[in-house]
Coordinates of C-alpha atoms in Angstrom, one line a residue:
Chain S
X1 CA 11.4 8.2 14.1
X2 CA 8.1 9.3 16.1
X3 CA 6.9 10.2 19.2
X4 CA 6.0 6.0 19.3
X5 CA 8.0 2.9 19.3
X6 CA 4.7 0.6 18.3
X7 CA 3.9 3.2 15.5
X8 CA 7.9 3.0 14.3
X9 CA 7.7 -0.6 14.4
X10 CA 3.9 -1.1 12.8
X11 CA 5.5 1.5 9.8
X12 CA 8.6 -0.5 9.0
X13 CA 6.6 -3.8 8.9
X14 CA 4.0 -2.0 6.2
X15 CA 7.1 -0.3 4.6
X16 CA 8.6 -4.1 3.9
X17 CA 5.2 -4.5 1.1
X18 CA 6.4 -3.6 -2.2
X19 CA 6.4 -0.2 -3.4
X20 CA 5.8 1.2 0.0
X21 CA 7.4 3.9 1.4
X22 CA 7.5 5.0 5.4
X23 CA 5.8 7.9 4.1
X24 CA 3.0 5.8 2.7
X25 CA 3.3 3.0 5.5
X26 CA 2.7 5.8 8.0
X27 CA -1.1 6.5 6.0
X28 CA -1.8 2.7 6.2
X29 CA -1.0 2.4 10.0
X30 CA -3.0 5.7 11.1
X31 CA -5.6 4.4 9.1
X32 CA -5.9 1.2 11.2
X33 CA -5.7 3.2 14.4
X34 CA -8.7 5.3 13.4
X35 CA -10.9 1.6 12.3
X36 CA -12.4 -0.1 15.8
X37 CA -11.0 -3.3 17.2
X38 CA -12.7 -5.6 15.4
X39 CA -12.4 -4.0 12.0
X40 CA -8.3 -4.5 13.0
X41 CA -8.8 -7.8 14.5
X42 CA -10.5 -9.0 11.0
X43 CA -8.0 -7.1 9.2
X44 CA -5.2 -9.6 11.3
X45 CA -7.4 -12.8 11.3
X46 CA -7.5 -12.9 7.3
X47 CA -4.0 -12.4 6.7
X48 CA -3.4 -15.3 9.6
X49 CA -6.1 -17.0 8.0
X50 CA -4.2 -16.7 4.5
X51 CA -0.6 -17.7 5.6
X52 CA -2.1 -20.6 8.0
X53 CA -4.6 -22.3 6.1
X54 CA -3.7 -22.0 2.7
X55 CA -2.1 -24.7 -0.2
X56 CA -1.3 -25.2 -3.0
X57 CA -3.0 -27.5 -5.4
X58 CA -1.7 -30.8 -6.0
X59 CA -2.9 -31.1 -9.8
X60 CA -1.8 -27.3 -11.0
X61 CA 0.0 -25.5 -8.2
X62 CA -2.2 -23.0 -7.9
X63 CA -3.2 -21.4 -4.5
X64 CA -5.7 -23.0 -3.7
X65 CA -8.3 -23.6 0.0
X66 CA -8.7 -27.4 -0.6
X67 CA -6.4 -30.4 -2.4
X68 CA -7.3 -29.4 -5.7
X69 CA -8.2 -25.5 -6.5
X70 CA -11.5 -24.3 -7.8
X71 CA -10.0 -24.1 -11.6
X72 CA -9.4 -28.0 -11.6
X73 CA -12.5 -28.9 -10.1
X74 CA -14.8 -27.1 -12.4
X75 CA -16.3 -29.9 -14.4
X76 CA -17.4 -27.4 -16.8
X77 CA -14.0 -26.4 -18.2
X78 CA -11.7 -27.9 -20.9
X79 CA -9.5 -30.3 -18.8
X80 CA -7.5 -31.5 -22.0
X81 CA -6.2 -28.2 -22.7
X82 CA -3.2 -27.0 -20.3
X83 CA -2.1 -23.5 -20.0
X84 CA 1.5 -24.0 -18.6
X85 CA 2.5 -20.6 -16.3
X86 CA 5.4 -19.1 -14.3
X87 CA 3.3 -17.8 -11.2
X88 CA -0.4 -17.5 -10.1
X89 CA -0.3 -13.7 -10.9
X90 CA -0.7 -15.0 -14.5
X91 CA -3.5 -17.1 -13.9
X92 CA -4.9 -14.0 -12.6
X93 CA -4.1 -12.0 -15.4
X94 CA -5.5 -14.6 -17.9
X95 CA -8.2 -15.4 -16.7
X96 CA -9.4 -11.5 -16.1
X97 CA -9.5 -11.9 -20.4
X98 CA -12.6 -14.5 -19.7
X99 CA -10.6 -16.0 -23.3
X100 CA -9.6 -19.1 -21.8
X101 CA -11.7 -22.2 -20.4
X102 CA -8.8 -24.8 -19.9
X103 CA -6.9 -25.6 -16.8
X104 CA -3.3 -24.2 -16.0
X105 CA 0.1 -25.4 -15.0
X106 CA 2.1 -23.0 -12.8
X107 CA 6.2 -23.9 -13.0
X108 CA 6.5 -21.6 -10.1
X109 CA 9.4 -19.7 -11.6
X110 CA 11.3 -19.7 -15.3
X111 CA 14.8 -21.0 -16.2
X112 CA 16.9 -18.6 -15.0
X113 CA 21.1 -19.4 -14.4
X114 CA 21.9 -16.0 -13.6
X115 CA 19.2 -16.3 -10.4
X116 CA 20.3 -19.8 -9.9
X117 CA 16.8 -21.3 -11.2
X118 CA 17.2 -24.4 -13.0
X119 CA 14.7 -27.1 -14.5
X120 CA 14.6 -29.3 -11.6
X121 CA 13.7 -26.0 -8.9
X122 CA 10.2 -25.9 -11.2
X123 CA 7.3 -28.1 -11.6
X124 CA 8.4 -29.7 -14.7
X125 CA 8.3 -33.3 -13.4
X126 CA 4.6 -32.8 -11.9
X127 CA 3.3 -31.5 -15.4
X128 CA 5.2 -34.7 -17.4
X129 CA 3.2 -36.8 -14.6
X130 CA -0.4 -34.9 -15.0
X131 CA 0.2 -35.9 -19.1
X132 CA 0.9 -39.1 -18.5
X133 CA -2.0 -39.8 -16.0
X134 CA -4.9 -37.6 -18.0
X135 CA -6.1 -37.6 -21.5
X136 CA -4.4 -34.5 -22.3
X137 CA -4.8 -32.7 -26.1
X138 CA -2.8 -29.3 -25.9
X139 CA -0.5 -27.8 -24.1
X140 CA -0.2 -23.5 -24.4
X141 CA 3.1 -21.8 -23.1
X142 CA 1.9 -18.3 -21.7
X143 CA 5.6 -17.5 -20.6
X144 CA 7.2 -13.7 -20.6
X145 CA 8.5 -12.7 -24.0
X146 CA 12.3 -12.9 -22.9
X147 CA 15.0 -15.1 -23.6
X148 CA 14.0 -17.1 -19.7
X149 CA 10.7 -17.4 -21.0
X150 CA 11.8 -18.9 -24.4
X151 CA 14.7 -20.9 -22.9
X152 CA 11.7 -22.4 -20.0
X153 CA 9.0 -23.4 -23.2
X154 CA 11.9 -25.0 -25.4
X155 CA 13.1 -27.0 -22.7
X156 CA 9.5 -28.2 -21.8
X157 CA 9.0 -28.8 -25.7
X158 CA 11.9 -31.0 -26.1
X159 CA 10.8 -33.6 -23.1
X160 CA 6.9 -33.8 -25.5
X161 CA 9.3 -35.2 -28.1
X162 CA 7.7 -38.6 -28.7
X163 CA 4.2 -37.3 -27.9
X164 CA 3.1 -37.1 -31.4
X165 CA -0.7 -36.5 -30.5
X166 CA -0.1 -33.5 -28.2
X167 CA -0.9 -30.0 -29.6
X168 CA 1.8 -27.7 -28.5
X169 CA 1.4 -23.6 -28.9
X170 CA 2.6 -20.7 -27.4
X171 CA 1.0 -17.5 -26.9
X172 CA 1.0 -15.2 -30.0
X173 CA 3.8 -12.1 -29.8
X174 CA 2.9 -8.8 -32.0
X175 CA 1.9 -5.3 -31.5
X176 CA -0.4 -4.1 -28.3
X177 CA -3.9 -3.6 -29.5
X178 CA -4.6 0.3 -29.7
X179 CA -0.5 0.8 -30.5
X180 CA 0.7 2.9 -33.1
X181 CA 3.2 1.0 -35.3
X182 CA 5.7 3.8 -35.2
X183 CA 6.6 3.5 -31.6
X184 CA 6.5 -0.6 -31.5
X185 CA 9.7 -1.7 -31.1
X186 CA 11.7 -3.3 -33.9
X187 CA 11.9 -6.9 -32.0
X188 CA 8.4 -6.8 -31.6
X189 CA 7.2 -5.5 -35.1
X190 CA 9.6 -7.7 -36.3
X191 CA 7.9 -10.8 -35.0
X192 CA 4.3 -9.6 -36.1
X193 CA 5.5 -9.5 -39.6
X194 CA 6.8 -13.2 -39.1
X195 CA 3.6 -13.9 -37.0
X196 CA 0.8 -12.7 -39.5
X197 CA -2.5 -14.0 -39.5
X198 CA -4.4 -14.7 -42.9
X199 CA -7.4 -12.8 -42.7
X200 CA -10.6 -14.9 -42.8
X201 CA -13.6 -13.4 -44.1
X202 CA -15.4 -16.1 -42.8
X203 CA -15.4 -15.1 -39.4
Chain B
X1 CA -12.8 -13.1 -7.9
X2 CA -10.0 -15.5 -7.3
X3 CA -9.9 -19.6 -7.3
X4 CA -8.7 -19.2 -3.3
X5 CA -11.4 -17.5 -1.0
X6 CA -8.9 -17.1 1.3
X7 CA -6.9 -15.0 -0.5
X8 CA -9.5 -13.3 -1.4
X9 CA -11.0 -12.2 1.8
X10 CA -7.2 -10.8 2.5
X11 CA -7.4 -8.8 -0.6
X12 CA -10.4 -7.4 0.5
X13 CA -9.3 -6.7 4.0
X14 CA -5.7 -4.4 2.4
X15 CA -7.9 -3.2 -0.3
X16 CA -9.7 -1.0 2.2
X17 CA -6.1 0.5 3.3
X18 CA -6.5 4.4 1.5
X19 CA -5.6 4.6 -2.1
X20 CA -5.2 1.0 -2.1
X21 CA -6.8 -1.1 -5.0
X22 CA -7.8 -4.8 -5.4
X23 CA -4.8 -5.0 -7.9
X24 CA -2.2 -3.4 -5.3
X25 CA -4.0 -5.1 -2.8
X26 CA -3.3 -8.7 -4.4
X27 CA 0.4 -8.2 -4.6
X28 CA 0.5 -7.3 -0.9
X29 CA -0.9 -10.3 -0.3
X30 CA 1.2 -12.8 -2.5
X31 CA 4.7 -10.8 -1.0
X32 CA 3.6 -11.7 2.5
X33 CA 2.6 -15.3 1.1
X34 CA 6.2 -15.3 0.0
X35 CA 7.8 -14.4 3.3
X36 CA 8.3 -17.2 6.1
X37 CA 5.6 -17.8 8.8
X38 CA 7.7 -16.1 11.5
X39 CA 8.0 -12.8 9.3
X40 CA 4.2 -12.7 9.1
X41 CA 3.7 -13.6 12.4
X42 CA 5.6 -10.3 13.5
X43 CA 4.0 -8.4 10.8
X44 CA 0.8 -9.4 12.4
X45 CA 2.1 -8.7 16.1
X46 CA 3.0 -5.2 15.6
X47 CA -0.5 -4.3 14.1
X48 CA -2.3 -5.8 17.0
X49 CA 0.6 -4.4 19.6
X50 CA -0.1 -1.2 18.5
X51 CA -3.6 -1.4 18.2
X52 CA -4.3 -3.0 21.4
X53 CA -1.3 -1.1 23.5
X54 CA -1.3 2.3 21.7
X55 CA -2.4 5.5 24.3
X56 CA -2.8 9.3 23.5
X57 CA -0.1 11.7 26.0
X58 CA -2.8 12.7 28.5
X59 CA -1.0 16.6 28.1
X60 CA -1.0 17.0 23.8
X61 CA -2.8 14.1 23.1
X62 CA -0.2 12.6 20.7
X63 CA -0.1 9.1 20.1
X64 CA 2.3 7.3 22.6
X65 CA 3.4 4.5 24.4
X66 CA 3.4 5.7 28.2
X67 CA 1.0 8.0 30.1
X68 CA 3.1 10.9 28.2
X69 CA 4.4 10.6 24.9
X70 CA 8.1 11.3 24.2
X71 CA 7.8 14.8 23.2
X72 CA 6.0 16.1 26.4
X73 CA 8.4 14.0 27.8
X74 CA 11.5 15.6 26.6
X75 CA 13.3 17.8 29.1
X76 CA 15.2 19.5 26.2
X77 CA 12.4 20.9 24.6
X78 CA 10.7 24.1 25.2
X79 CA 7.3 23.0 27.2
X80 CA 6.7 26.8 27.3
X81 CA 6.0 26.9 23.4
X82 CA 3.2 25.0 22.7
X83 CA 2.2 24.4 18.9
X84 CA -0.9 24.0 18.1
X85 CA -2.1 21.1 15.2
X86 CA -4.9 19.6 14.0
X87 CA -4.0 15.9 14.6
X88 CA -1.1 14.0 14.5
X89 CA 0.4 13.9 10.7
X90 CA 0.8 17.4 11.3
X91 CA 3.4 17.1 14.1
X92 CA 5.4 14.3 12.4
X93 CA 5.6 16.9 9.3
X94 CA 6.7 19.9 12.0
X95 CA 9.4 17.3 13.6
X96 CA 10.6 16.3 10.3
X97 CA 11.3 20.4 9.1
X98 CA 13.7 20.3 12.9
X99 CA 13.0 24.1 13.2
X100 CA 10.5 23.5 16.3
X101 CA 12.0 23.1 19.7
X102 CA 8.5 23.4 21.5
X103 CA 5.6 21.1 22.1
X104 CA 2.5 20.2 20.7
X105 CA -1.1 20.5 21.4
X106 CA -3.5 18.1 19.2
X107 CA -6.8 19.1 18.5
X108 CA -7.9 16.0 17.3
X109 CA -9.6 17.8 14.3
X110 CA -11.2 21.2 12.7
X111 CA -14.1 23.0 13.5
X112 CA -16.2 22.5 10.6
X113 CA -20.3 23.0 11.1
X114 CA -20.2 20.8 7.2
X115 CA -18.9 18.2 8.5
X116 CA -20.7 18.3 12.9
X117 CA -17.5 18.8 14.5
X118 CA -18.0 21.3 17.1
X119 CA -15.5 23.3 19.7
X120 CA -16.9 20.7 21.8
X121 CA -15.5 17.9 19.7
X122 CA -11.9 19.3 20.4
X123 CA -9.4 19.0 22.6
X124 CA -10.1 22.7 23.3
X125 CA -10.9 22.3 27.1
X126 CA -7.8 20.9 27.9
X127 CA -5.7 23.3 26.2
X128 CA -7.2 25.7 28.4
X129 CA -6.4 23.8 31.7
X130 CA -2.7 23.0 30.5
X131 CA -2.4 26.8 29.9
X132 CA -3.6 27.2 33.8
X133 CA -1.4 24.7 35.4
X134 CA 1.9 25.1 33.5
X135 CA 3.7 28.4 32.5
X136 CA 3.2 28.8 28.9
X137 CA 5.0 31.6 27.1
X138 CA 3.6 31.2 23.6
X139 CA 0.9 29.6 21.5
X140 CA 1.3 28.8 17.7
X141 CA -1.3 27.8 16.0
X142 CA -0.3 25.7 12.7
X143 CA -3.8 25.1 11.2
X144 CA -4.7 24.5 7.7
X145 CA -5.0 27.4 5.4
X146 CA -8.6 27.3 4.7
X147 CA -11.5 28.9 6.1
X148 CA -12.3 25.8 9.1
X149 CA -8.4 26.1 9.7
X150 CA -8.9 30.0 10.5
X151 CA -11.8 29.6 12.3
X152 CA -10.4 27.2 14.7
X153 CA -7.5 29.3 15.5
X154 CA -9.9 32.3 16.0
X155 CA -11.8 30.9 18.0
X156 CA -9.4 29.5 21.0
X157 CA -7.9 33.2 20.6
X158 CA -10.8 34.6 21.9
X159 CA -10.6 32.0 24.7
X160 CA -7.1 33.7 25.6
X161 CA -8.5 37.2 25.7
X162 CA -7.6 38.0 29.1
X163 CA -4.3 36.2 28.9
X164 CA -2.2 39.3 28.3
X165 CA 1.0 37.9 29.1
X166 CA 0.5 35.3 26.1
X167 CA 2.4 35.4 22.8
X168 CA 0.1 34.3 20.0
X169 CA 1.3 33.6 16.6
X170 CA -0.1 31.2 13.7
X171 CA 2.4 30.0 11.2
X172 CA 3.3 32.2 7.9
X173 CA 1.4 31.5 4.7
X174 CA 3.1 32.8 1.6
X175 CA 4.3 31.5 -1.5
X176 CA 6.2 28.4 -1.2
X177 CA 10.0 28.2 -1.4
X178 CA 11.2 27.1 -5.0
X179 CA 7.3 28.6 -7.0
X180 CA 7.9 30.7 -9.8
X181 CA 5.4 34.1 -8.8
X182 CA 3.5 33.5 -11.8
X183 CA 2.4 30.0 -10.3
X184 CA 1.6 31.2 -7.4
X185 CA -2.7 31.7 -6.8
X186 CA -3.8 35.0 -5.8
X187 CA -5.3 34.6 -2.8
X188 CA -1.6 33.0 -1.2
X189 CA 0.3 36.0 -3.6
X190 CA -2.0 38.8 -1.8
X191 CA -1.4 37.2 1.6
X192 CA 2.8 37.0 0.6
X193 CA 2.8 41.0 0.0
X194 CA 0.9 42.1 3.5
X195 CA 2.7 39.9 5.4
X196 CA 6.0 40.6 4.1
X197 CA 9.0 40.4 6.3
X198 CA 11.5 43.4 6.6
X199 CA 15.5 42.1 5.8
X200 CA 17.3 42.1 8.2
X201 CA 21.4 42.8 7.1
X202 CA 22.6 41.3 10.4
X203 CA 21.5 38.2 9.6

């Protein structure tokens, strides 16, 4: 409680962002007092801006300004190749690697009965359509190592069935790079044993 | 870099929030892409209520809604203790101990020749006035224990030399409740011993 309803009520809107505490909150909103109008009014405009005029693309889902986002509309990247996603944070997160030059699907969630997600609340349908409609060659599951993850690529897999032509991979699962074996856990480990790679003295 | 510029002009705008990164920064922005237009829309409204409708208390200088804010403008409290602070963190950290009763006097900052802030900078002046016009009993100073925070409070003392009737105290400094001795630096030790406090058995 302070001396100012407009502070209290400026604090518990900041204190709904995740991981932020009043505490916290409280820095963030003296530190907009202290900025001049029209740092705050910018500050307000982009996140107006963000929530008004912002969509989602209508080829990957993506955020995105336009109809299609700035990933499908590069001609210069690998349109054939499909990196199928939960969320955007993983395009993020993938493409922050600079190891990938294909295009992305995102479901928008992951099979999940005990939240009440099923197949039909993710874009499943919209990704059968885009494969249909485009000379696709492979598709790549990048979904979290868990049994939702798994559950959400086999189901995918099973509706490629007749597709005989279509490359299908997922996203290899072993140790961190820069991990010590002895603290890896068994699940893990176990799979990279499974999972080795032939070394290629080629390369 | 992301594919929406949109989102990444809103980034930019929380990433200047202190301690905030682009990373942190990013999931603010996708929660309050989550959250419905209305929430957003009040999330907005209370930064620009606050910005745009936000005074200081024309007696302490405290952030507030009216012409006085609700601590000057509390007739339980003490208005003949008046505490004096550097800004106004340091009153929301007094309130929150609840061993104050009194009121508050911002300063509005340090005297600090490093940094060009001068007596003049503060709200020094109208301490001085307030002291004139209502009857004060006591001043506290609660500055920072460093040599700016001294100075400060040695310097508005001198302003009070003819006020003989005038109790003026600055907060204790010692080692902190819970620190092992040991811990403790010397400088905060050597203050502990001179200013050590006599038991009292009635108590």
């Amino acid at each position: 409680m302070y001396s100012s309803k407009l502070l209290d009520k400026a604090v518990d809107q900041f204190a709904t962002l995740p991981g932020i505490g009043r505490k916290t909150a409280l820095k963030f909103v003296l530190h907009l007092l202290k900025k001049n109008t029209t740092e705050v009014e910018t500050f307000i405009q982009s996140i107006h801006d963000l929530k008004t005029h912002i969509r989602e693309c209508k080829q990957c889902h993506n955020i995105s300004d336009g109809e299609l986002c700035d990933i499908c509309n590069d001609t210069k990247r690998d349109s054939a190749t499909i990196c199928v996603v939960e969320n955007i944070k993983d395009i993020l997160a993938i493409e922050a690697t600079s190891q990938y030059n294909g295009v992305y699907h995102v479901l928008g969630g992951i099979i999940s009965p005990m939240d009440g997600i099923g197949p039909a609340d993710l874009n499943i349908t919209s990704l059968l359509e885009r494969i249909e409609q485009h000379p696709v060659r492979e598709i790549i599951f990048a979904l979290s190592a868990t049994i939702e993850g798994d559950t959400t690529g086999y189901y995918i897999f099973k509706k490629f069935k007749n597709k005989e032509q279509l490359v299908i991979s997922t996203i290899a699962k072993g140790i961190s790079i820069g991990n010590d074996l002895e603290y890896t856990d068994e699940l893990t480990l176990g799979r990279s044993i499974v999972n080795r790679v032939k070394f290629n003295f080629n390369e």
